């Protein structure tokens, strides 16, 4: 390989760093030898070379020198490339692919609920593990919740909080079915969950007594009565509803569309919001895909019939996805309705970036 700062060729080659072409050299072989992209090598040479020396599909037989970019020029080019916004890579019909295969992730979840002046904050760690995908593109996931739960910054310290945390242990590991759009649609391991209940029940009754404990036993047993009642009970789970929200869909040529989002702002009750769902066509400052849902509460109209002013509220969520795997790295969702006493829920979920959180 020869690099010549000055050559005997016409003056244009005197002004540039050049490579002397040897017998048998091709555009691809020289590019590989120099560690340069072949298209970039051709592009830079063709900007400065005499017209007869243009590189087309390959070198011309008489070409003696290839003009190379100096290190300073390469640095400037790289800087310009880095400044340019990186485009989101879509699938067909502007769809965001749901590539869940062989992924195991751990997330920190924080739920803040506000009812009037009362504010409660619940924090926990949740594991999400892909298990399988069938021929119809339905995915099987395993959800695990660590036993350590914090309520307002501390471990559960009231009987109700302790009972709620203990009885919830029967659910995990929870196996769920998710469709090709990333939306949670069913529970897979109902029989396994039901079989755990006798042991959990004995542990609860050995430690807790009284009416409150009995009430929690009854509520749990009703939820476990069959797969349908369990599915209905879990519809109030903030993690399942926001994380598996079906955002891996087609976003149209204008990168947005209108849709409806239902959300369990109150336990066992669905609130419906008409939202605009949109995606940024370029990555954000952290090189992540940004998806947003934002809209207003859809009032049923019954309040007007009975002489009350219509309720108002809004829903907003922002998802940040890895641009290579399309997995969720972070999400924030907020929902509120102005009842007689305002009620609001804020959900924050963020990937825990540890060594074990990697695609296998």
Short mmCIF file of C-alpha atoms in Angstrom, two decimals:
data_model
loop_
_atom_site.label_atom_id
_atom_site.label_comp_id
_atom_site.label_asym_id
_atom_site.label_seq_id
_atom_site.Cartn_x
_atom_site.Cartn_y
_atom_site.Cartn_z
CA UNK A 1 0.00 0.00 0.00
CA UNK A 2 1.34 3.45 -0.85
CA UNK A 3 0.14 6.79 0.48
CA UNK A 4 1.46 9.79 -1.42
CA UNK A 5 1.03 13.31 -0.19
CA UNK A 6 2.37 14.44 -3.56
CA UNK A 7 2.30 12.59 -6.87
CA UNK A 8 3.55 13.17 -10.39
CA UNK A 9 0.01 13.17 -11.77
CA UNK A 10 -1.75 16.37 -12.74
CA UNK A 11 -2.00 19.04 -10.07
CA UNK A 12 -5.37 17.96 -8.62
CA UNK A 13 -3.67 14.93 -7.09
CA UNK A 14 -0.93 17.13 -5.61
CA UNK A 15 -3.49 18.69 -3.25
CA UNK A 16 -4.79 15.51 -1.66
CA UNK A 17 -3.79 12.41 0.21
CA UNK A 18 -3.84 9.57 -2.32
CA UNK A 19 -3.59 5.81 -2.64
CA UNK A 20 -1.52 4.40 -5.52
CA UNK A 21 -3.54 1.79 -7.40
CA UNK A 22 -1.77 -1.55 -7.86
CA UNK A 23 -2.42 -4.33 -10.33
CA UNK A 24 -5.44 -6.37 -9.32
CA UNK A 25 -6.88 -3.67 -7.03
CA UNK A 26 -10.66 -3.20 -7.04
CA UNK A 27 -12.86 -0.66 -5.34
CA UNK A 28 -13.96 -3.26 -2.79
CA UNK A 29 -10.48 -4.66 -2.09
CA UNK A 30 -8.98 -1.19 -1.57
CA UNK A 31 -11.87 -0.15 0.65
CA UNK A 32 -11.39 -3.27 2.80
CA UNK A 33 -7.62 -2.73 2.94
CA UNK A 34 -8.05 0.86 4.06
CA UNK A 35 -10.95 0.09 6.40
CA UNK A 36 -13.24 2.49 4.54
CA UNK A 37 -16.77 1.96 3.26
CA UNK A 38 -16.52 1.43 -0.52
CA UNK A 39 -19.34 3.87 -1.24
CA UNK A 40 -17.65 6.52 0.89
CA UNK A 41 -14.29 5.89 -0.83
CA UNK A 42 -15.88 6.34 -4.26
CA UNK A 43 -17.93 9.34 -3.19
CA UNK A 44 -14.96 11.29 -1.83
CA UNK A 45 -12.71 10.48 -4.82
CA UNK A 46 -15.39 11.49 -7.32
CA UNK A 47 -15.86 14.89 -5.66
CA UNK A 48 -12.28 15.97 -6.38
CA UNK A 49 -10.93 13.86 -9.26
CA UNK A 50 -10.76 14.90 -12.95
CA UNK A 51 -13.87 13.88 -14.87
CA UNK A 52 -12.17 11.03 -16.80
CA UNK A 53 -11.05 9.44 -13.51
CA UNK A 54 -14.53 9.06 -11.99
CA UNK A 55 -15.03 5.73 -10.27
CA UNK A 56 -18.25 4.11 -11.47
CA UNK A 57 -18.93 0.43 -10.75
CA UNK A 58 -15.18 -0.05 -10.23
CA UNK A 59 -11.77 1.43 -11.03
CA UNK A 60 -11.02 2.32 -14.64
CA UNK A 61 -8.11 0.34 -16.06
CA UNK A 62 -5.92 3.42 -16.37
CA UNK A 63 -6.64 4.88 -12.92
CA UNK A 64 -3.37 5.41 -11.05
CA UNK A 65 -4.43 7.19 -7.87
CA UNK A 66 -7.48 7.28 -5.60
CA UNK A 67 -8.07 10.48 -3.66
CA UNK A 68 -8.51 9.85 0.07
CA UNK A 69 -10.00 11.96 2.78
CA UNK A 70 -7.54 13.27 5.34
CA UNK A 71 -8.01 12.36 9.00
CA UNK A 72 -9.21 15.91 9.60
CA UNK A 73 -11.79 15.54 6.85
CA UNK A 74 -12.90 12.14 8.18
CA UNK A 75 -13.40 13.66 11.63
CA UNK A 76 -15.48 16.47 10.19
CA UNK A 77 -17.58 14.01 8.20
CA UNK A 78 -18.16 11.87 11.30
CA UNK A 79 -19.18 14.95 13.28
CA UNK A 80 -21.65 15.93 10.59
CA UNK A 81 -23.08 12.43 10.51
CA UNK A 82 -23.48 12.44 14.31
CA UNK A 83 -25.28 15.78 14.13
CA UNK A 84 -27.85 14.44 11.71
CA UNK A 85 -31.01 13.02 13.33
CA UNK A 86 -31.14 9.24 13.15
CA UNK A 87 -34.28 7.92 11.52
CA UNK A 88 -36.53 5.32 13.12
CA UNK A 89 -36.47 2.05 11.16
CA UNK A 90 -40.05 0.93 10.55
CA UNK A 91 -41.46 -2.35 9.34
CA UNK A 92 -44.11 -2.68 6.67
CA UNK A 93 -46.90 -0.08 6.79
CA UNK A 94 -44.87 2.03 9.24
CA UNK A 95 -45.23 -0.63 11.90
CA UNK A 96 -42.98 -0.76 14.95
CA UNK A 97 -41.88 -4.42 15.15
CA UNK A 98 -42.46 -6.38 18.34
CA UNK A 99 -39.16 -8.25 18.74
CA UNK A 100 -39.54 -9.96 22.08
CA UNK A 101 -37.62 -13.16 21.39
CA UNK A 102 -35.13 -14.37 23.98
CA UNK A 103 -35.31 -11.23 26.10
CA UNK A 104 -35.14 -11.05 29.88
CA UNK A 105 -35.52 -7.62 31.45
CA UNK A 106 -35.96 -6.17 34.93
CA UNK A 107 -37.88 -2.95 35.54
CA UNK A 108 -38.44 -0.57 38.41
CA UNK A 109 -42.10 0.40 38.68
CA UNK A 110 -43.52 3.33 40.62
CA UNK A 111 -47.26 4.03 40.95
CA UNK A 112 -48.53 7.29 42.44
CA UNK A 113 -52.26 7.56 43.14
CA UNK A 114 -53.99 10.73 44.26
CA UNK A 115 -57.58 10.89 45.50
CA UNK A 116 -58.43 14.33 46.78
CA UNK A 117 -55.67 15.23 49.22
CA UNK A 118 -54.56 11.62 49.82
CA UNK A 119 -51.40 10.52 48.01
CA UNK A 120 -49.95 7.00 47.96
CA UNK A 121 -46.75 5.85 46.27
CA UNK A 122 -46.03 2.17 45.63
CA UNK A 123 -42.65 0.97 44.30
CA UNK A 124 -41.58 -2.50 43.21
CA UNK A 125 -39.25 -4.43 40.92
CA UNK A 126 -40.75 -6.53 38.11
CA UNK A 127 -39.10 -9.06 35.82
CA UNK A 128 -40.27 -9.66 32.24
CA UNK A 129 -39.10 -12.82 30.46
CA UNK A 130 -40.03 -14.00 26.98
CA UNK A 131 -40.75 -17.75 26.83
CA UNK A 132 -42.13 -18.61 23.39
CA UNK A 133 -43.93 -17.44 20.25
CA UNK A 134 -46.45 -19.52 18.31
CA UNK A 135 -47.21 -19.63 14.57
CA UNK A 136 -49.96 -17.01 15.00
CA UNK A 137 -47.46 -14.54 16.49
CA UNK A 138 -48.83 -14.79 20.02
CA UNK A 139 -46.07 -14.45 22.60
CA UNK A 140 -45.79 -16.09 26.00
CA UNK A 141 -44.20 -14.01 28.76
CA UNK A 142 -43.39 -14.74 32.38
CA UNK A 143 -43.87 -11.89 34.85
CA UNK A 144 -42.19 -11.99 38.24
CA UNK A 145 -42.56 -9.47 41.04
CA UNK A 146 -39.98 -9.25 43.80
CA UNK A 147 -41.40 -9.60 47.31
CA UNK A 148 -39.90 -6.30 48.47
CA UNK A 149 -42.58 -3.64 47.98
CA UNK A 150 -42.38 -0.09 49.28
CA UNK A 151 -45.41 1.99 50.22
CA UNK A 152 -44.66 5.70 50.61
CA UNK A 153 -40.97 4.92 50.87
CA UNK A 154 -41.21 2.14 53.47
CA UNK A 155 -42.07 -1.59 53.56
CA UNK A 156 -45.80 -2.27 54.13
CA UNK A 157 -46.55 -1.25 57.72
CA UNK A 158 -50.30 -1.69 58.07
CA UNK A 159 -52.34 -4.88 58.17
CA UNK A 160 -54.13 -3.99 54.94
CA UNK A 161 -50.88 -3.25 53.11
CA UNK A 162 -49.28 -6.45 54.38
CA UNK A 163 -52.30 -8.55 53.44
CA UNK A 164 -52.42 -7.07 49.97
CA UNK A 165 -48.73 -7.79 49.39
CA UNK A 166 -48.95 -11.32 50.79
CA UNK A 167 -52.05 -12.44 48.91
CA UNK A 168 -50.62 -11.02 45.66
CA UNK A 169 -47.74 -13.53 45.92
CA UNK A 170 -50.09 -16.22 44.63
CA UNK A 171 -49.91 -14.65 41.16
CA UNK A 172 -46.18 -15.01 40.56
CA UNK A 173 -44.66 -16.23 38.40
CA UNK A 174 -47.49 -15.07 36.16
CA UNK A 175 -47.54 -16.26 32.56
CA UNK A 176 -49.43 -14.09 30.09
CA UNK A 177 -50.29 -14.13 26.39
CA UNK A 178 -49.38 -11.06 24.34
CA UNK A 179 -50.42 -10.47 20.72
CA UNK A 180 -48.19 -9.40 17.81
CA UNK A 181 -48.80 -5.71 18.64
CA UNK A 182 -47.50 -6.05 22.18
CA UNK A 183 -50.96 -6.05 23.82
CA UNK A 184 -51.71 -8.31 26.78
CA UNK A 185 -54.74 -10.50 25.94
CA UNK A 186 -54.91 -13.48 28.31
CA UNK A 187 -53.53 -15.45 31.28
CA UNK A 188 -51.73 -18.70 30.45
CA UNK A 189 -51.11 -20.42 33.80
CA UNK A 190 -54.40 -20.10 35.71
CA UNK A 191 -54.27 -23.72 36.98
CA UNK A 192 -50.76 -23.23 38.33
CA UNK A 193 -51.78 -20.03 40.14
CA UNK A 194 -54.87 -21.67 41.63
CA UNK A 195 -52.78 -24.57 42.95
CA UNK A 196 -50.58 -22.14 44.93
CA UNK A 197 -53.48 -20.62 46.82
CA UNK A 198 -53.95 -23.23 49.61
CA UNK A 199 -50.36 -22.75 50.80
CA UNK A 200 -50.56 -18.93 50.67
CA UNK A 201 -53.94 -19.02 52.41
CA UNK A 202 -52.58 -21.11 55.29
CA UNK A 203 -49.64 -18.74 55.72
CA UNK A 204 -51.97 -15.74 55.83
CA UNK A 205 -54.41 -17.30 58.29
CA UNK A 206 -51.55 -18.48 60.53
CA UNK A 207 -50.37 -14.90 60.88
CA UNK A 208 -53.45 -12.71 60.50
CA UNK A 209 -56.83 -12.85 62.20
CA UNK A 210 -60.02 -10.87 62.13
CA UNK A 211 -62.48 -9.38 59.69
CA UNK A 212 -59.93 -7.63 57.49
CA UNK A 213 -58.05 -10.88 56.83
CA UNK A 214 -61.28 -12.72 56.07
CA UNK A 215 -62.29 -9.99 53.61
CA UNK A 216 -59.00 -10.34 51.75
CA UNK A 217 -59.39 -14.11 51.67
CA UNK A 218 -62.85 -13.75 50.13
CA UNK A 219 -61.67 -11.23 47.52
CA UNK A 220 -58.75 -13.41 46.51
CA UNK A 221 -60.83 -16.56 46.29
CA UNK A 222 -63.41 -14.77 44.15
CA UNK A 223 -60.64 -13.63 41.77
CA UNK A 224 -59.33 -17.22 41.61
CA UNK A 225 -62.75 -18.75 41.00
CA UNK A 226 -61.96 -19.30 37.32
CA UNK A 227 -59.68 -17.98 34.58
CA UNK A 228 -62.20 -15.31 33.54
CA UNK A 229 -62.55 -13.82 37.02
CA UNK A 230 -58.77 -13.79 37.43
CA UNK A 231 -58.33 -12.07 34.07
CA UNK A 232 -60.92 -9.48 35.04
CA UNK A 233 -59.23 -8.88 38.40
CA UNK A 234 -55.82 -8.40 36.78
CA UNK A 235 -57.16 -5.79 34.37
CA UNK A 236 -56.54 -3.30 37.17
CA UNK A 237 -52.82 -4.12 37.21
CA UNK A 238 -51.00 -0.93 36.21
CA UNK A 239 -47.89 -2.71 34.94
CA UNK A 240 -49.72 -5.12 32.64
CA UNK A 241 -51.98 -2.38 31.30
CA UNK A 242 -49.26 0.16 30.51
CA UNK A 243 -46.30 -2.06 29.59
CA UNK A 244 -48.31 -4.37 27.31
CA UNK A 245 -50.41 -1.57 25.82
CA UNK A 246 -50.25 -2.54 22.14
CA UNK A 247 -47.98 0.27 20.93
CA UNK A 248 -46.20 -1.90 18.32
CA UNK A 249 -48.63 -1.02 15.54
CA UNK A 250 -48.58 0.81 12.19
CA UNK A 251 -48.22 4.57 12.50
CA UNK A 252 -49.25 5.61 8.94
CA UNK A 253 -47.31 7.89 6.61
CA UNK A 254 -47.93 10.89 8.86
CA UNK A 255 -46.66 8.99 11.92
CA UNK A 256 -49.89 9.38 13.93
CA UNK A 257 -53.49 8.27 14.22
CA UNK A 258 -56.47 8.64 16.55
CA UNK A 259 -57.63 5.80 18.76
CA UNK A 260 -59.24 5.04 22.13
CA UNK A 261 -57.39 3.97 25.25
CA UNK A 262 -59.13 2.44 28.25
CA UNK A 263 -57.44 2.62 31.63
CA UNK A 264 -58.32 1.30 35.13
CA UNK A 265 -58.07 4.60 36.98
CA UNK A 266 -60.28 3.07 39.66
CA UNK A 267 -60.10 -0.61 40.57
CA UNK A 268 -62.49 -2.73 38.51
CA UNK A 269 -63.63 0.30 36.49
CA UNK A 270 -62.52 1.30 33.00
CA UNK A 271 -62.19 4.92 31.95
CA UNK A 272 -62.08 5.59 28.22
CA UNK A 273 -60.01 8.32 26.55
CA UNK A 274 -59.89 9.43 22.93
CA UNK A 275 -56.21 9.98 22.18
CA UNK A 276 -53.83 10.89 19.40
CA UNK A 277 -51.09 8.30 19.20
CA UNK A 278 -47.94 9.42 17.42
CA UNK A 279 -44.32 8.47 16.93
CA UNK A 280 -41.32 10.68 16.26
CA UNK A 281 -39.77 9.73 12.91
CA UNK A 282 -36.26 10.34 14.27
CA UNK A 283 -34.57 9.17 17.46
CA UNK A 284 -34.51 11.52 20.44
CA UNK A 285 -31.39 13.01 22.07
CA UNK A 286 -30.78 9.70 23.87
CA UNK A 287 -31.06 7.72 20.61
CA UNK A 288 -34.39 6.20 21.63
CA UNK A 289 -37.71 5.84 19.79
CA UNK A 290 -40.36 8.10 21.29
CA UNK A 291 -44.08 7.21 21.17
CA UNK A 292 -46.77 9.40 22.71
CA UNK A 293 -50.47 8.99 23.50
CA UNK A 294 -52.42 12.05 24.53
CA UNK A 295 -56.13 12.81 24.76
CA UNK A 296 -59.27 13.53 26.75
CA UNK A 297 -61.76 11.56 28.80
CA UNK A 298 -64.82 10.28 26.94
CA UNK A 299 -67.83 11.05 29.14
CA UNK A 300 -70.66 8.51 29.07
CA UNK A 301 -73.31 11.22 29.11
CA UNK A 302 -75.23 9.70 32.02
CA UNK A 303 -74.25 12.55 34.30
CA UNK A 304 -75.87 15.07 31.96
CA UNK A 305 -79.08 13.03 31.88
CA UNK A 306 -79.24 13.20 35.66
CA UNK A 307 -78.52 16.91 35.77
CA UNK A 308 -74.78 16.83 36.57
CA UNK A 309 -72.01 18.62 34.71
CA UNK A 310 -69.99 16.25 32.49
CA UNK A 311 -66.79 14.88 33.97
CA UNK A 312 -63.49 15.94 32.48
CA UNK A 313 -60.12 14.29 32.45
CA UNK A 314 -57.13 13.42 30.32
CA UNK A 315 -54.67 10.67 29.59
CA UNK A 316 -51.07 10.96 28.46
CA UNK A 317 -48.25 8.47 28.08
CA UNK A 318 -44.75 8.54 26.63
CA UNK A 319 -42.80 5.39 25.70
CA UNK A 320 -39.09 5.22 24.96
CA UNK A 321 -37.95 2.19 22.96
CA UNK A 322 -34.55 0.77 22.09
CA UNK A 323 -34.10 1.41 18.32
CA UNK A 324 -32.47 -2.00 17.70
CA UNK A 325 -34.63 -4.37 19.75
CA UNK A 326 -37.75 -2.14 19.94
CA UNK A 327 -38.02 -3.13 23.62
CA UNK A 328 -39.37 -0.61 26.11
CA UNK A 329 -36.64 1.11 28.11
CA UNK A 330 -38.82 3.64 29.89
CA UNK A 331 -42.45 4.75 30.06
CA UNK A 332 -44.43 7.41 31.87
CA UNK A 333 -48.22 7.43 31.94
CA UNK A 334 -50.63 9.78 33.67
CA UNK A 335 -54.40 9.64 33.92
CA UNK A 336 -56.86 11.86 35.79
CA UNK A 337 -60.58 12.56 36.00
CA UNK A 338 -62.24 15.49 37.74
CA UNK A 339 -64.94 13.70 39.74
CA UNK A 340 -66.52 15.41 42.74
CA UNK A 341 -63.13 14.62 44.22
CA UNK A 342 -60.30 14.54 41.65
CA UNK A 343 -58.53 11.23 41.13
CA UNK A 344 -55.19 10.75 39.41
CA UNK A 345 -52.72 7.95 38.71
CA UNK A 346 -49.12 8.27 37.54
CA UNK A 347 -47.17 5.23 36.37
CA UNK A 348 -43.38 5.31 35.92
CA UNK A 349 -41.55 2.23 34.63
CA UNK A 350 -37.85 2.14 33.78
CA UNK A 351 -35.42 -0.56 32.71
CA UNK A 352 -32.86 -1.63 35.30
CA UNK A 353 -29.61 -1.70 33.36
CA UNK A 354 -27.68 -4.56 34.94
CA UNK A 355 -25.49 -7.22 33.40
CA UNK A 356 -28.27 -9.79 33.70
CA UNK A 357 -30.60 -7.51 31.72
CA UNK A 358 -29.44 -8.59 28.32
CA UNK A 359 -30.82 -10.39 25.30
CA UNK A 360 -29.67 -13.97 25.41
#
